[in-house]
mmCIF file of C-alpha atoms in Angstrom:
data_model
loop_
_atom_site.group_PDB
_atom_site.id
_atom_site.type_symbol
_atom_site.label_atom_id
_atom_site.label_comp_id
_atom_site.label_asym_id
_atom_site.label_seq_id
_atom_site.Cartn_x
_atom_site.Cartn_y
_atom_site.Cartn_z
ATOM 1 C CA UNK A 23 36.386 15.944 57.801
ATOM 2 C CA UNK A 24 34.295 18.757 58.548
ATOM 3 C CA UNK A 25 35.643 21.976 60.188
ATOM 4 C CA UNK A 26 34.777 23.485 64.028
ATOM 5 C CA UNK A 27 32.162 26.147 63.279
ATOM 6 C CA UNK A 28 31.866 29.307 65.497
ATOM 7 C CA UNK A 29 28.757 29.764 66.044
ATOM 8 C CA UNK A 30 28.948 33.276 68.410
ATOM 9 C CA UNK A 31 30.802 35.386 69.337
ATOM 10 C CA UNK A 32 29.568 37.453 72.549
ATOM 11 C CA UNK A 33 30.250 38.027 76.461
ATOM 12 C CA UNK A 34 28.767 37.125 79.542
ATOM 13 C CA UNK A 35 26.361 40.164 81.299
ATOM 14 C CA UNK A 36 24.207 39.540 84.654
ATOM 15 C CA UNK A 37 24.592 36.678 87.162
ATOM 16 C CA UNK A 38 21.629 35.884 88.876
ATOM 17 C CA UNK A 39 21.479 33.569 91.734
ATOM 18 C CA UNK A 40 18.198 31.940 92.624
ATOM 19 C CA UNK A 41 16.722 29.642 95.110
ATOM 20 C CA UNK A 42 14.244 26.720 93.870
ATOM 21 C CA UNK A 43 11.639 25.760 96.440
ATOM 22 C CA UNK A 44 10.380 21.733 96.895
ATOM 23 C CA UNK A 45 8.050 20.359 93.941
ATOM 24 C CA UNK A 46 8.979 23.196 91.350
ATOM 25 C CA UNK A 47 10.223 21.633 87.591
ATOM 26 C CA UNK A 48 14.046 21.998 87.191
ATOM 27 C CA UNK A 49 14.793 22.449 83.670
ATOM 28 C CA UNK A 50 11.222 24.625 83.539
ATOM 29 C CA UNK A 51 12.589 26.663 86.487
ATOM 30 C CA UNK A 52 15.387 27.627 85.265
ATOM 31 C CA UNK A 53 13.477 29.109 81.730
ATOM 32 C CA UNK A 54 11.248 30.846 84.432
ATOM 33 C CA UNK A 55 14.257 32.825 85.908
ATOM 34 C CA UNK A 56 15.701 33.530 82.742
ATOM 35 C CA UNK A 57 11.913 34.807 81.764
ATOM 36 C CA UNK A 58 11.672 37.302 85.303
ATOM 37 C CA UNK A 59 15.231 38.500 85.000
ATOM 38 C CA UNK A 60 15.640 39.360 81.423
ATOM 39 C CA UNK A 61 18.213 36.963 80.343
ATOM 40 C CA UNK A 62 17.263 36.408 75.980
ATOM 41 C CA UNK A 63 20.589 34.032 77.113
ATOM 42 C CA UNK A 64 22.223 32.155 79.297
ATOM 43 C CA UNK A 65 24.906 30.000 81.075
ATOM 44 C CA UNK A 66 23.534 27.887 84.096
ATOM 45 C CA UNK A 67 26.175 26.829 86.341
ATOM 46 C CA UNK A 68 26.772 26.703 89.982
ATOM 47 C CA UNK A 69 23.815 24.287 90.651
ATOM 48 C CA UNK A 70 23.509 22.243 93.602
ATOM 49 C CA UNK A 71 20.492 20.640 95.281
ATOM 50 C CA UNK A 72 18.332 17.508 95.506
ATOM 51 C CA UNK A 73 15.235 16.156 93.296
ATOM 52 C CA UNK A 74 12.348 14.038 94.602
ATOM 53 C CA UNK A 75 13.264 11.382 91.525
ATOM 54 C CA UNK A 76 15.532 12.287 89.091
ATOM 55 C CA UNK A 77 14.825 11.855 85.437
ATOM 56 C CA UNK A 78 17.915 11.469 82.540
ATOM 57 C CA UNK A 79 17.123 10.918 79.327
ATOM 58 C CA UNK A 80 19.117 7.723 77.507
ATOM 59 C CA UNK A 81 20.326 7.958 73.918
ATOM 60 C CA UNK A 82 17.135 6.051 72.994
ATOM 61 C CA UNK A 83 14.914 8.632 73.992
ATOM 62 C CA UNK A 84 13.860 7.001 76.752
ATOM 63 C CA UNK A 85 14.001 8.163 80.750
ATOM 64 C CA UNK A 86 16.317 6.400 83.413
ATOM 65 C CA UNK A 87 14.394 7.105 86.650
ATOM 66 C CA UNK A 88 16.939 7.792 89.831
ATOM 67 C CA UNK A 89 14.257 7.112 93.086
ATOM 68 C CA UNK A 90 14.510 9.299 96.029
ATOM 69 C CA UNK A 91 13.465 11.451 97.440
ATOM 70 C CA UNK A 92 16.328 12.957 97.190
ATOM 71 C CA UNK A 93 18.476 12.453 94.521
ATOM 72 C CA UNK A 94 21.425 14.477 94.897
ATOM 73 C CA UNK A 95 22.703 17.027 91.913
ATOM 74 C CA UNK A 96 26.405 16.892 92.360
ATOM 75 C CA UNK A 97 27.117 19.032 88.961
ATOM 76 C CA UNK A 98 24.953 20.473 86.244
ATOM 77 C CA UNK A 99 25.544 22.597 82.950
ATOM 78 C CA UNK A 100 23.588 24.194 80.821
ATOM 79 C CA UNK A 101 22.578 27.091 78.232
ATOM 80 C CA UNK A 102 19.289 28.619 78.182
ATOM 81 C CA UNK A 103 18.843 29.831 74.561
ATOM 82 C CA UNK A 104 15.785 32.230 72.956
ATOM 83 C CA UNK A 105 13.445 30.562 70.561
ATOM 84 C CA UNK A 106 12.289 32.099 66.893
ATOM 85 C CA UNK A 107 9.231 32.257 68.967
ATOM 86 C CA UNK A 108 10.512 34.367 71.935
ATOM 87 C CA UNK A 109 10.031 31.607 74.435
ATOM 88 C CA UNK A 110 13.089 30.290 76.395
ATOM 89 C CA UNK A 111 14.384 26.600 76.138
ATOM 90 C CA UNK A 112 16.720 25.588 78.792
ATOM 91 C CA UNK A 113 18.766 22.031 78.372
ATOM 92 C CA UNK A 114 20.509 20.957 81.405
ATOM 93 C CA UNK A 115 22.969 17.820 81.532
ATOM 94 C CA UNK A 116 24.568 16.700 84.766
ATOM 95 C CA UNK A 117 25.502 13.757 87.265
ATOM 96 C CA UNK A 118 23.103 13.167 90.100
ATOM 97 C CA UNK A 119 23.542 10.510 93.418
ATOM 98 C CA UNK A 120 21.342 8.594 94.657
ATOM 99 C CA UNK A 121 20.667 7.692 98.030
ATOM 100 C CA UNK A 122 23.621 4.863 98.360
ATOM 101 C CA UNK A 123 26.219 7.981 96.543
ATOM 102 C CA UNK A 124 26.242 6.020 93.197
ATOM 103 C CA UNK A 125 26.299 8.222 90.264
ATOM 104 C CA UNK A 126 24.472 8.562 86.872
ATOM 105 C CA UNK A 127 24.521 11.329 84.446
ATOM 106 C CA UNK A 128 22.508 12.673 81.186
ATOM 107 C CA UNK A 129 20.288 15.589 80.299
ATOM 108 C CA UNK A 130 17.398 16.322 83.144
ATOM 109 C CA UNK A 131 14.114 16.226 81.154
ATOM 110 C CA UNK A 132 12.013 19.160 81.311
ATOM 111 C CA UNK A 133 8.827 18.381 83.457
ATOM 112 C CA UNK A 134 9.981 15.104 84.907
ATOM 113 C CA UNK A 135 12.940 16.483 87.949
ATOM 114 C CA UNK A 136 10.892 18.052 90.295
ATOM 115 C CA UNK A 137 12.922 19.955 93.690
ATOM 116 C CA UNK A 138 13.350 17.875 96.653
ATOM 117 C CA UNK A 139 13.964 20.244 99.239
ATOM 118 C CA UNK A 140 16.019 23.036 97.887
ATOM 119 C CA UNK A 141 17.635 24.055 94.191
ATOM 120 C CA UNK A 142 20.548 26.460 94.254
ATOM 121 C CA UNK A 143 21.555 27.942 90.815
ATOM 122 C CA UNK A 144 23.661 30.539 89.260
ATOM 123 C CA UNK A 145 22.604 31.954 85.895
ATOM 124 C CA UNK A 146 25.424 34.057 83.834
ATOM 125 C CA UNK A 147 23.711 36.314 80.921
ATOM 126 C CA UNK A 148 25.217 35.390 77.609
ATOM 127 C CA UNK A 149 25.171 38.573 74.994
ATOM 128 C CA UNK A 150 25.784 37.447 71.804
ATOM 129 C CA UNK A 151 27.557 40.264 69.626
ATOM 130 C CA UNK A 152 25.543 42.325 67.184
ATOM 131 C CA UNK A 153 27.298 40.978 63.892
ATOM 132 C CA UNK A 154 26.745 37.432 64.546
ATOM 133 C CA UNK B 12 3.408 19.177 65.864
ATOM 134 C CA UNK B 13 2.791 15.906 67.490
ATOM 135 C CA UNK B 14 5.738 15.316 69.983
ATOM 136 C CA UNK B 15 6.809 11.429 70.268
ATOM 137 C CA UNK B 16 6.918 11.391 74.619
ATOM 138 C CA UNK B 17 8.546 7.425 74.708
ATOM 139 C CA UNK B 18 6.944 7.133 77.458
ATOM 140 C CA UNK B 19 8.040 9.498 79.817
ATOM 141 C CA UNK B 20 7.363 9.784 83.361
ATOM 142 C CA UNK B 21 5.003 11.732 85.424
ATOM 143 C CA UNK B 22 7.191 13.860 88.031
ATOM 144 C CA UNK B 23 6.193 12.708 92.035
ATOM 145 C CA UNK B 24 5.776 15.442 93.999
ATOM 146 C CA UNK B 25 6.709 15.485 98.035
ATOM 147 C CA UNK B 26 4.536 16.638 100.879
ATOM 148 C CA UNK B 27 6.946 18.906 103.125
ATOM 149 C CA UNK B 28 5.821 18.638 106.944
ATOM 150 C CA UNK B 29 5.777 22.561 106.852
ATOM 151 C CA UNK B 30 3.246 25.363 105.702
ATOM 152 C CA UNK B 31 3.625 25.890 101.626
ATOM 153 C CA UNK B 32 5.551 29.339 101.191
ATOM 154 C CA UNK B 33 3.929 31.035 98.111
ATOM 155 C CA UNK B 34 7.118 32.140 97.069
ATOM 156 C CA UNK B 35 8.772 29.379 94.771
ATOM 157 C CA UNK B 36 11.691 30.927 93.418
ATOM 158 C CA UNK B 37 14.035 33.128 95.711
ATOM 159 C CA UNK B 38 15.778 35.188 93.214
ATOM 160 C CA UNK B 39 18.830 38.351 93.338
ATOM 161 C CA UNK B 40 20.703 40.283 90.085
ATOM 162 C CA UNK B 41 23.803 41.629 90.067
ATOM 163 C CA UNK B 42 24.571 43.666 87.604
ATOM 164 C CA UNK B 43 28.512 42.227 87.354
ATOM 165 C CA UNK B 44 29.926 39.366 89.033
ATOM 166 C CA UNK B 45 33.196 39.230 90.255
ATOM 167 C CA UNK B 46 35.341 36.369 88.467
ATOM 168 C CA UNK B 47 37.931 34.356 90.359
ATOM 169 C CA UNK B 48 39.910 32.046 89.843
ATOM 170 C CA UNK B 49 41.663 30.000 93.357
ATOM 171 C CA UNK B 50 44.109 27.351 93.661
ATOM 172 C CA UNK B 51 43.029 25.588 96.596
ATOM 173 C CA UNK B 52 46.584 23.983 98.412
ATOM 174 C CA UNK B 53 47.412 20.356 99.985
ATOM 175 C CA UNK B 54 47.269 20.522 103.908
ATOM 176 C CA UNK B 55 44.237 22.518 104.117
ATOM 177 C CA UNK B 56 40.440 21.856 104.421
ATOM 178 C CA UNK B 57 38.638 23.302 101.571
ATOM 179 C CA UNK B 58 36.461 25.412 103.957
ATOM 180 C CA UNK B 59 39.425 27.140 105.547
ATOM 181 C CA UNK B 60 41.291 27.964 101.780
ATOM 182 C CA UNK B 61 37.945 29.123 100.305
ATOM 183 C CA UNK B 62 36.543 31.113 103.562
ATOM 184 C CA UNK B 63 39.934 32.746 103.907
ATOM 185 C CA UNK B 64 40.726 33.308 99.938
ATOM 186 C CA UNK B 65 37.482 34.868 99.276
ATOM 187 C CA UNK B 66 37.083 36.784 102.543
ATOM 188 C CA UNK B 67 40.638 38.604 101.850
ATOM 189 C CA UNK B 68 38.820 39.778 98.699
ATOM 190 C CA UNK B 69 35.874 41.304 100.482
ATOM 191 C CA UNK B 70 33.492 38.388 98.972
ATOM 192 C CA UNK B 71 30.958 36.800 101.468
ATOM 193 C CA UNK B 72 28.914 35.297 98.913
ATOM 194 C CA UNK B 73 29.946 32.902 95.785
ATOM 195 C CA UNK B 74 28.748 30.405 93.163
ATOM 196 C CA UNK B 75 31.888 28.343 92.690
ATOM 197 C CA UNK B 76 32.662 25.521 90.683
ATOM 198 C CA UNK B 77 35.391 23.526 92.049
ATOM 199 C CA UNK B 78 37.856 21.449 89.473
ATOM 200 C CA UNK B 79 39.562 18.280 89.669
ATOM 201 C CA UNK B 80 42.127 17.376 92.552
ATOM 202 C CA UNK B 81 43.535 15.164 95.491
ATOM 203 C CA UNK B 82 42.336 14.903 98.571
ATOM 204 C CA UNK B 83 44.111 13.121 101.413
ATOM 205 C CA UNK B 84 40.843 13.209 103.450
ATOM 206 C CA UNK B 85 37.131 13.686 102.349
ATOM 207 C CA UNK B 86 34.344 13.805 104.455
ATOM 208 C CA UNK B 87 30.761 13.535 103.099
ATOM 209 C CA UNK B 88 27.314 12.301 103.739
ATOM 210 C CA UNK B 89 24.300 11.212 101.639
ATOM 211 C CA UNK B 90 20.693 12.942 101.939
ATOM 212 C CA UNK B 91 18.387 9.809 102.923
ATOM 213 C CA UNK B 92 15.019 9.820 104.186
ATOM 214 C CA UNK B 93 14.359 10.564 107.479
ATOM 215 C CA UNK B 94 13.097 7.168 110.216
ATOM 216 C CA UNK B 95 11.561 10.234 112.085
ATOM 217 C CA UNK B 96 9.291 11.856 109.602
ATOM 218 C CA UNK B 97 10.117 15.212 111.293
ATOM 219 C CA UNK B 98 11.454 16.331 107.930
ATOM 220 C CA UNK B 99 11.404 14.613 104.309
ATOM 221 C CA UNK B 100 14.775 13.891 103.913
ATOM 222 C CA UNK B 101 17.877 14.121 106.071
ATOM 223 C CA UNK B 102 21.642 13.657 106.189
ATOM 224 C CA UNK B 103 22.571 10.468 107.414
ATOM 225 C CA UNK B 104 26.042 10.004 109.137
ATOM 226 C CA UNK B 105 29.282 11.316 107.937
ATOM 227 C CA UNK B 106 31.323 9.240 106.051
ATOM 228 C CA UNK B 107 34.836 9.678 105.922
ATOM 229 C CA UNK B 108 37.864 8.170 103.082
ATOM 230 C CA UNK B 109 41.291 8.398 103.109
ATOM 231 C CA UNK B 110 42.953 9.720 99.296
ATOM 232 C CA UNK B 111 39.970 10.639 97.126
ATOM 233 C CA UNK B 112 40.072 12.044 93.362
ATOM 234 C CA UNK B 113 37.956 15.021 93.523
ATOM 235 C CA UNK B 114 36.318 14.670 90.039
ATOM 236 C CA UNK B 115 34.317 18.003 90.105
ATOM 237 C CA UNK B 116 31.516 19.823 92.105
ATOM 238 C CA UNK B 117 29.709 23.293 93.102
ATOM 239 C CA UNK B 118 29.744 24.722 95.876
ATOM 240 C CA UNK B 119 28.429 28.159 97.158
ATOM 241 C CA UNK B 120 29.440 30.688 99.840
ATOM 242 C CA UNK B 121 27.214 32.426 102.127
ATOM 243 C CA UNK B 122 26.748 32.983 106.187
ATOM 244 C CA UNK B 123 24.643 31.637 108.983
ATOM 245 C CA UNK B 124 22.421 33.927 110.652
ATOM 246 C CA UNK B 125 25.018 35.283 113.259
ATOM 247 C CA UNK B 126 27.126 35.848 109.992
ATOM 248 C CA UNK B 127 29.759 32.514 110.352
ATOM 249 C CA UNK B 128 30.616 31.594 106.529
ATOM 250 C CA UNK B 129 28.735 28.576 105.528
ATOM 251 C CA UNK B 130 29.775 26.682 102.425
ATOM 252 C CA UNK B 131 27.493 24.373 100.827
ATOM 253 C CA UNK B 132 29.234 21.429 98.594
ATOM 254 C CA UNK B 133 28.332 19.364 96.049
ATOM 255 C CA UNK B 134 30.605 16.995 94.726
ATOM 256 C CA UNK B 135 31.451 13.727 92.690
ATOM 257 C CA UNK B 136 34.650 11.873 93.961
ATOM 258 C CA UNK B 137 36.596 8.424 92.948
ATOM 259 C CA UNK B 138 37.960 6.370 96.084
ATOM 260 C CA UNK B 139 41.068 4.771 96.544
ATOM 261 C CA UNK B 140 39.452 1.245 95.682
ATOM 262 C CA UNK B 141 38.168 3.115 91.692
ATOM 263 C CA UNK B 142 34.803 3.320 92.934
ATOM 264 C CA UNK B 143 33.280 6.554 91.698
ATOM 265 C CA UNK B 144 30.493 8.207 94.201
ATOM 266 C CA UNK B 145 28.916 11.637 95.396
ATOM 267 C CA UNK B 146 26.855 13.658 97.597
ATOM 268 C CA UNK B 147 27.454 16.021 99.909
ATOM 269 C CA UNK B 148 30.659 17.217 100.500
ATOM 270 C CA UNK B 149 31.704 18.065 104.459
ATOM 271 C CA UNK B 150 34.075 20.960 103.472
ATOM 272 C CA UNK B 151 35.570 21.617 107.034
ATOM 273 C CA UNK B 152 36.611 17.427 107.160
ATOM 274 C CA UNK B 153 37.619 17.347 103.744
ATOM 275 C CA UNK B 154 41.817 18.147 103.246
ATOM 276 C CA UNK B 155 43.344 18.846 100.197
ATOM 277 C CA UNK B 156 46.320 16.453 99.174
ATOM 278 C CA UNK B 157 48.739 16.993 97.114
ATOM 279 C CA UNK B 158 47.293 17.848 93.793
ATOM 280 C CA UNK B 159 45.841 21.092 94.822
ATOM 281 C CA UNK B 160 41.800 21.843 93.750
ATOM 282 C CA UNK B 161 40.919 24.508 91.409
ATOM 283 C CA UNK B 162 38.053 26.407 92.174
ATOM 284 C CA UNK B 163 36.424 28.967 89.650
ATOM 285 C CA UNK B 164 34.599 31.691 91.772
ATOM 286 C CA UNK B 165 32.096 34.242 90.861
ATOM 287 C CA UNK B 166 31.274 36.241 93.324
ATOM 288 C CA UNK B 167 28.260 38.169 94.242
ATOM 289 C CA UNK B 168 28.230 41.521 95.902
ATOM 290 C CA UNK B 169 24.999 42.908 95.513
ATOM 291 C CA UNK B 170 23.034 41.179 97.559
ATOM 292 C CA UNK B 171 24.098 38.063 100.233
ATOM 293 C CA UNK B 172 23.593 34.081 100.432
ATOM 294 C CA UNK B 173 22.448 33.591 104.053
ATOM 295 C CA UNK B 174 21.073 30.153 105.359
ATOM 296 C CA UNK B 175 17.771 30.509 106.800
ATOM 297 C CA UNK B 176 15.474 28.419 108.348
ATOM 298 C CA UNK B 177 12.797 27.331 106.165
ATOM 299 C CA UNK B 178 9.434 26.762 107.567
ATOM 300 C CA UNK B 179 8.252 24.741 104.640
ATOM 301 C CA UNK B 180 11.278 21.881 105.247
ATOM 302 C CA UNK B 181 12.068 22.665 108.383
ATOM 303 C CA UNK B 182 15.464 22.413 107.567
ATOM 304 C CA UNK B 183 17.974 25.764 107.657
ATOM 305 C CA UNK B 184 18.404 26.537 103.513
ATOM 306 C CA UNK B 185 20.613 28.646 101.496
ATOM 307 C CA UNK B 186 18.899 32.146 100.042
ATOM 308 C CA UNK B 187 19.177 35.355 98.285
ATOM 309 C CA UNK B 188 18.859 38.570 100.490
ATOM 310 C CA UNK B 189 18.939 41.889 99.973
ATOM 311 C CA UNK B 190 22.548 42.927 101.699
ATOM 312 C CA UNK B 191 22.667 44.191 105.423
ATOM 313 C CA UNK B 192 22.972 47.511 106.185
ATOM 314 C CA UNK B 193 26.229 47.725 108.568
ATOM 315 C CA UNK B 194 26.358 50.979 111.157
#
């Protein structure tokens, strides 16, 4: 059976705490902050807001489509992690409601979860250590 | 590289009844956030324990992420949109259960206007009857049971969380601000 792997070691630097106005990307949002504050890294936690539709991607590759507007985001975790390239890649899981309070839960896919009226979210700087 | 898409969708966008505000993200640094760690006790609303904890510690403003636990009361509502069109969406009536499972949520800490502590919640929940739901947690009608809730806290002290009303929505909305300057 193959072994756990560490991957990094490091500690967590910044926080940043931003606001997400109505019709802006979520998962694209999130790179953007990461971009204007410096982070090469990150944890994204405390998130809470709505989405006009939510999108979750199955195991299949395909979407499942929550309808609004306003689908709820009741918990979301994430990394946002530097590419070879230099760009930023953020991938975001969570559980969203919809309208009736039933839940459903996957990875938000990047261009497809727009804001609804307001995204809160709290960014935490991860610094990997030199020797990795 | 060609990228497969399977077909995914096209985001919808919304039409707010308000005047577009250039500024899309609201955005504050600090250079260290505080870490806590609260144990949030039966008998209490989890406004009162998390006002009261945090404020003892000097913190007005939090991201929190609150942990599994019981409640004996939970209030909450669901965002639906609203008959009147004055805004897009609205918060319909609240909704209250008797002995919830708090599964998990976020929640953050800031102030009104006038400076009262406003915490805005988050959360997923499972019913007495096994049915599993979430929205918006009503913190002040919501009453811890007897499994206490554990909240992880990081707090932010550089700048404040202050709900402001948001021309755009025209609904009040938590932001970043640059602290107040007391004296």
């Amino acid at each position: 059976m193959a072994e756990v792997r560490m991957i990094e070691s490091g500690r967590m630097g910044r926080v940043a705490y931003a606001r997400i106005a109505p019709n802006e990307d979520l998962v694209l949002s999130v790179e953007k902050l990461c971009l204007a504050e410096g982070f090469g890294h990150a944890f994204v936690r405390g998130a809470l807001g709505s989405l006009v539709d939510a999108c979750l991607e199955r195991v299949d590759g395909s979407c499942q489509v929550i309808r609004g507007p306003a689908a709820e985001i009741v918990s979301l975790a994430g990394e946002v992690r530097s590419q070879p390239d230099g760009s930023l890649r953020a991938a975001l899981t969570g559980v969203v409601a919809d309208t009736h309070g039933h839940l459903y839960g996957g990875p938000f896919v990047a261009g497809a979860n727009a804001v609804c009226v307001t995204f809160e979210v709290t960014l935490e700087e991860w610094l990997p250590s030199p020797d990795n | 590289m060609v990228e497969k898409l399977m077909g995914l969708p096209r985001s919808r966008t919304v039409v707010h009844p308000g005047p577009f505000r250039p500024v899309r993200i609201d955005r504050m640094r600090d250079e260290k956030g505080r870490h806590f760690r609260l144990s949030l006790p039966g008998g209490r609303t989890l406004h009162e324990s998390l006002v009261q904890a945090l404020a003892d510690e000097g913190v007005a403003s939090a991201s929190m992420t609150l942990l599994g636990g019981e409640l004996a009361e939970l209030g909450f509502c669901l965002a639906l949109p609203d008959p009147t069109g004055r805004v897009l969406a609205t918060y319909g009536a609240p909704h209250t259960v008797q002995g919830a499972c708090f599964i998990f949520g976020n929640a953050t800490l800031g102030s009104s206007t006038s400076g009262t502590p406003v915490v805005h919640c988050h959360g997923a929940f499972r019913t007495a009857d096994g049915a599993v739901r979430g929205g918006h947690i009503l913190t002040d009608r919501t009453v811890v049971g007897r499994r206490s809730v554990t909240a992880v806290v990081t707090a932010l002290d550089s700048f404040e969380l202050r709900v402001v009303y948001d021309d755009e929505t025209r609904m009040p909305l938590m932001r970043p601000q640059a602290r107040r300057v007391h004296g």
